[in-house]
XYZ file of C-alpha atoms in Angstrom:
199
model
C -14.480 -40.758 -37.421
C -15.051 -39.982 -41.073
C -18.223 -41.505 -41.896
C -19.150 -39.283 -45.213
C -16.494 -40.664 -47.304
C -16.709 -44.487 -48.146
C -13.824 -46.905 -48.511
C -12.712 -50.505 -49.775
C -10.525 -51.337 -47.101
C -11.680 -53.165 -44.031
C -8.325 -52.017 -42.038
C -9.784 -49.233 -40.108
C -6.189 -47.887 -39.136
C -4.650 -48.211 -42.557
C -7.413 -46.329 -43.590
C -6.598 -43.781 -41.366
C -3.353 -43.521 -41.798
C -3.662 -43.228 -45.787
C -5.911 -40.664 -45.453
C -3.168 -38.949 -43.152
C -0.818 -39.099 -45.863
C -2.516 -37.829 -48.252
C -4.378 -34.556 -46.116
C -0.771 -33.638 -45.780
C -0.232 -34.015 -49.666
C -3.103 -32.103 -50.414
C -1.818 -29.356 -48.037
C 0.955 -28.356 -49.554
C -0.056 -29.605 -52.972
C -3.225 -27.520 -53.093
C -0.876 -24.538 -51.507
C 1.640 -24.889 -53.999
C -0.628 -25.748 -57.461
C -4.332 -25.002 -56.469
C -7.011 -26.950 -56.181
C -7.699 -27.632 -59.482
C -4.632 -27.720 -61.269
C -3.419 -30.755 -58.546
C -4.626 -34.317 -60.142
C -4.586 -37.164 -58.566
C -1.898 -38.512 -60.449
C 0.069 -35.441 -58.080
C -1.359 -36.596 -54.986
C -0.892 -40.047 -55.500
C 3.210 -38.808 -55.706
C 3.135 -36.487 -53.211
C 1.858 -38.893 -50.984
C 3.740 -41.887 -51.745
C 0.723 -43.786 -52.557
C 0.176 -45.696 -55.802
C -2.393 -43.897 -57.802
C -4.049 -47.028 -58.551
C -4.785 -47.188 -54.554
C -6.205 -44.285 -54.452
C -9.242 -44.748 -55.122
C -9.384 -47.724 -51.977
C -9.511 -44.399 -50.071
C -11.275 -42.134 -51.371
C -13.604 -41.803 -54.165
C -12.108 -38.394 -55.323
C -10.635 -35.243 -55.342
C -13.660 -33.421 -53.131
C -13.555 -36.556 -50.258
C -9.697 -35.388 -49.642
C -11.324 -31.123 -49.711
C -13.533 -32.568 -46.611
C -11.340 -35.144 -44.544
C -8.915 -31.757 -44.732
C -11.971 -29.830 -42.914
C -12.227 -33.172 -40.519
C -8.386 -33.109 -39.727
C -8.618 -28.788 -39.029
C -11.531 -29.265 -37.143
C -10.644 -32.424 -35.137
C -7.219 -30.792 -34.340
C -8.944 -26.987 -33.378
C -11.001 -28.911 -31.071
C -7.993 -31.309 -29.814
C -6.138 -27.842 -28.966
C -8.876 -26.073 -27.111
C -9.798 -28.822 -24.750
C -6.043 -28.467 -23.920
C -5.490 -25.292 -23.707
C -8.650 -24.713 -20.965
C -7.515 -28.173 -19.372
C -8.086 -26.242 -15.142
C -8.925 -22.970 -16.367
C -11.677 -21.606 -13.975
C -12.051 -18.043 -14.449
C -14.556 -17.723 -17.755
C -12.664 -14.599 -18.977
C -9.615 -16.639 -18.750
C -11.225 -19.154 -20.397
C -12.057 -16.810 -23.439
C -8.430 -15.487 -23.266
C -7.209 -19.258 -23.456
C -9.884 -20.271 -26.416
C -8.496 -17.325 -28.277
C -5.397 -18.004 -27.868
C -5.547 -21.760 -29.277
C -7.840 -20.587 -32.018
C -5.064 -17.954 -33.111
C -2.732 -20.775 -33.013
C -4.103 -23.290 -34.829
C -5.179 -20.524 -37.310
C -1.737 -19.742 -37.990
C -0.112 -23.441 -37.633
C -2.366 -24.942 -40.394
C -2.676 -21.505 -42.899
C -2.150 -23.451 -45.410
C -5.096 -25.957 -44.789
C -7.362 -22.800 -43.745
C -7.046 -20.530 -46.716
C -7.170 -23.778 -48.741
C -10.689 -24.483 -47.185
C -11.830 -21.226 -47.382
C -11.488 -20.694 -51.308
C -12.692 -24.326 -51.834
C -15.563 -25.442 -49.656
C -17.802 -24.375 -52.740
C -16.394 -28.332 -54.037
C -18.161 -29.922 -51.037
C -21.775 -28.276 -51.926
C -22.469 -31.097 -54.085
C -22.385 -33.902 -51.590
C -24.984 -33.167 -49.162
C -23.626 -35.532 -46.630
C -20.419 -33.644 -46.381
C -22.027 -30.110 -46.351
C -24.545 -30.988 -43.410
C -21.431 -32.523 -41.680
C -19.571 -29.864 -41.894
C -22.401 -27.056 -40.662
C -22.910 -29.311 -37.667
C -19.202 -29.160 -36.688
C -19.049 -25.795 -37.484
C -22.309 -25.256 -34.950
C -20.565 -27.660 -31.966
C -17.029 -25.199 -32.611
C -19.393 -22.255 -31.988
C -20.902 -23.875 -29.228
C -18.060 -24.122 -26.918
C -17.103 -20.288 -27.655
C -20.896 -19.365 -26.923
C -20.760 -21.418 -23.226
C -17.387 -19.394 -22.191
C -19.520 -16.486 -23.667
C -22.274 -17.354 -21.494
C -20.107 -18.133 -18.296
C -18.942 -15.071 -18.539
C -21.749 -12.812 -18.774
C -23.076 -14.823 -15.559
C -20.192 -13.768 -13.752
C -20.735 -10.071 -14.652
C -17.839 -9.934 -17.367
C -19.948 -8.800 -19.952
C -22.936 -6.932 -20.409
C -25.324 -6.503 -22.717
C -23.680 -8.763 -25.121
C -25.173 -11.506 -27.892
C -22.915 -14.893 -27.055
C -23.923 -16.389 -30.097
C -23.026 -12.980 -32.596
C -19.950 -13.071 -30.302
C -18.815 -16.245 -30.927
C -19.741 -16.075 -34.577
C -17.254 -12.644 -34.214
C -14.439 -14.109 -32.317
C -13.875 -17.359 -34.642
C -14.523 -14.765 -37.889
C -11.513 -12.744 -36.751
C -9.352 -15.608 -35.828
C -9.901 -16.354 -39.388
C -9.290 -13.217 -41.120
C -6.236 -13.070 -39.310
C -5.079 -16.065 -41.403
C -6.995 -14.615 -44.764
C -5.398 -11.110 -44.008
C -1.701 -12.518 -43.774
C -0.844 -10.835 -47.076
C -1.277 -7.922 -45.407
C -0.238 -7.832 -41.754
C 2.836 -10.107 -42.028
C 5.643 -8.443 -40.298
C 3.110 -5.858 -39.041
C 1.868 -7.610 -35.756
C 2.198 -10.820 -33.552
C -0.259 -13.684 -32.572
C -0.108 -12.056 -28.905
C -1.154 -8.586 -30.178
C -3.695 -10.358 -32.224
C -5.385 -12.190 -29.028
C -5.214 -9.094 -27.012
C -7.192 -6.718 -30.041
C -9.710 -9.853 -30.605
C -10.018 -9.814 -26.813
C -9.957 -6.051 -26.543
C -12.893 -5.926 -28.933
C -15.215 -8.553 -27.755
């Protein structure tokens, strides 16, 4: 569901499927060019849609910055309801969440370093911004409960679930934002076990 950006077209899976097309575009357009220097006229290419129709789906430029945070953020959560699909143990829980977080980190770079150098677009549209903060509070959520499961069953002491969880997502990040650096120097395994390590 993306209700912050409007549309022209009744066709609720055309929409969808447009808007598909051209998060992908945006991707590796915005990866490739930058933000900026990508027009529409580029997207509209890239995407295989006529420019002219662009504008059916979106309104601009900053609509396709925050259905990319929508498609990251719909996908994270897609992959950690998987990945602790009959996990019981709550450290194995937070070894699992980790784990997908890493993943998904390192599957959609692109979109993630992307996001992370241009949110500042999406400050503008209130809508948008208070969308995103909520999302951002339900991902941290679901960290903070494994957290908390955890700490009941005498895991952890002494520890802040929601700092933690804040913690644990930050450094699943940085991983991705400190690629230039530690590519060819580690793996996503030896990542989870450090981030798990530390916490």
């Amino acid at each position: 569901a993306m209700p912050s950006v409007p549309t022209k077209i009744k066709n609720k899976e055309l929409v969808e499927r447009r808007r598909e097309q051209l998060v992908h575009a945006a991707i590796r357009l915005f990866a490739k060019k930058g933000y900026h220097e990508t027009t529409l006229k580029d997207l509209a290419e890239e995407s295989g849609i006529s420019y002219g129709n662009i504008y059916d789906y979106v309104g601009g430029k900053e609509d396709i910055v925050f259905l990319i945070h929508e498609f990251v953020n719909n996908l994270a959560l897609q992959r950690i309801t998987e990945a602790l699909r009959g996990a019981k143990d709550p450290p194995d829980k937070l070894r699992r969440l980790i784990r997908a977080e890493l993943n998904i980190m390192y599957e959609l770079n692109n979109a993630v370093l992307m996001l992370y150098r241009e949110t500042h677009v999406l400050l503008h549209n209130r809508d948008h911004l208070k969308q995103l903060l909520q999302e951002e509070r339900e991902h941290h959520a679901i960290i903070e409960d494994i957290l908390k499961e955890c700490i009941e069953g005498g895991a952890f002491q002494g520890l802040n679930p929601r700092l933690a969880a804040n913690l644990i997502k930050s450094l699943c990040e940085a991983c991705v934002l400190k690629r230039w650096d530690l590519k060819g120097i580690t793996t996503l395994s030896e990542m989870e076990t450090h981030i798990t390590n530390l916490i």
